[in-house]
Amino acid sequence: KAGVTQTPRYLIKTRGQQVTLSCSPISGHRSVSWYQQTPGQGLQFLFEYFSETQRNKGNFPGRFSGRQFSNSRSEMNVSTLELGDSALYLCASSGQGKGYGYTFGSGTRLTVV
Amino acid sequence: QQQVKQSPQSLIVQKGGISIINCAYENTAFDYFPWYQQFPGKGPALLIAIRPDVSEKKEGRFTISFNKSAKQFSLHIMDSQPGDSATYFCAASSGTYKYIFGTGTRLKVLA
């Protein structure tokens, strides 16, 4: 059974640019969440999608957005990149109800220069 | 009130010893408390999780102890091995996938 797949693994972008990250959840999982991981702030929740609808949202500016497709694959977009957006972006999926049990991908390491 | 406080920040244990990591929370609406293990270059992996209706859960060498009245829970790693060297995160949620994570504990097990 394939795990959660995130692409690309590494990305270098310039300040002011925008970026799109992709996540393919485990087959059959309908919930996909995104987290930002930095040494200073740890793991911070960005948003969660279920059946193409955003169910939960964290405390990030509107520059961070996401979407989910009918096949449960998800993308997140960051516009007008800032240096502070440099982080590991993790996607997690779950097939269970009520928030129990994530499986994380290996993440996309974004560096903003 | 949404924070989960984790300690210690780092831990060094001899092979065969017991590693203990503690977490505390404030929000009594939390009803699911997982622990994740993360190796460098990898995403966090679910180790073990507990609901507040039990005080202890054991899976192999990993045990969660849960104290509902004190709003604290801890991870015990028995017979710690060098392969256990990783960063450990506790987390809490209240029936959603919006997990609140602790700040992480970097564990090093000496051979």
PDB file of C-alpha atoms in Angstrom, chain A residues 33 35 45 48 56-59 102, chain B residues 2 30 92-94 96-100:
ATOM      1  CA  SER A  33      -4.298  18.039   6.111  1.00  0.00           C
ATOM      2  CA  TYR A  35       1.193  21.358   8.338  1.00  0.00           C
ATOM      3  CA  PHE A  45      -1.723  23.290  11.307  1.00  0.00           C
ATOM      4  CA  GLU A  48      -7.733  20.220   6.370  1.00  0.00           C
ATOM      5  CA  ASN A  56     -10.654  23.300   9.317  1.00  0.00           C
ATOM      6  CA  LYS A  57      -8.246  26.174   8.983  1.00  0.00           C
ATOM      7  CA  GLY A  58      -5.267  27.261  11.054  1.00  0.00           C
ATOM      8  CA  ASN A  59      -4.009  30.734  11.813  1.00  0.00           C
ATOM      9  CA  TYR A 102      -2.746  10.654  10.567  1.00  0.00           C
TER      10      TYR A 102
ATOM     11  CA  GLN B   2      -4.694  25.600  22.873  1.00  0.00           C
ATOM     12  CA  PHE B  30      -9.085  17.392  23.833  1.00  0.00           C
ATOM     13  CA  ALA B  92      -3.795  16.631  21.104  1.00  0.00           C
ATOM     14  CA  SER B  93      -7.034  17.084  19.239  1.00  0.00           C
ATOM     15  CA  SER B  94     -10.716  17.477  20.010  1.00  0.00           C
ATOM     16  CA  THR B  96     -10.970  17.035  14.412  1.00  0.00           C
ATOM     17  CA  TYR B  97      -7.803  16.766  12.364  1.00  0.00           C
ATOM     18  CA  LYS B  98      -6.596  20.105  13.677  1.00  0.00           C
ATOM     19  CA  TYR B  99      -3.885  18.684  15.890  1.00  0.00           C
ATOM     20  CA  ILE B 100      -2.000  20.813  18.380  1.00  0.00           C
TER      21      ILE B 100
END
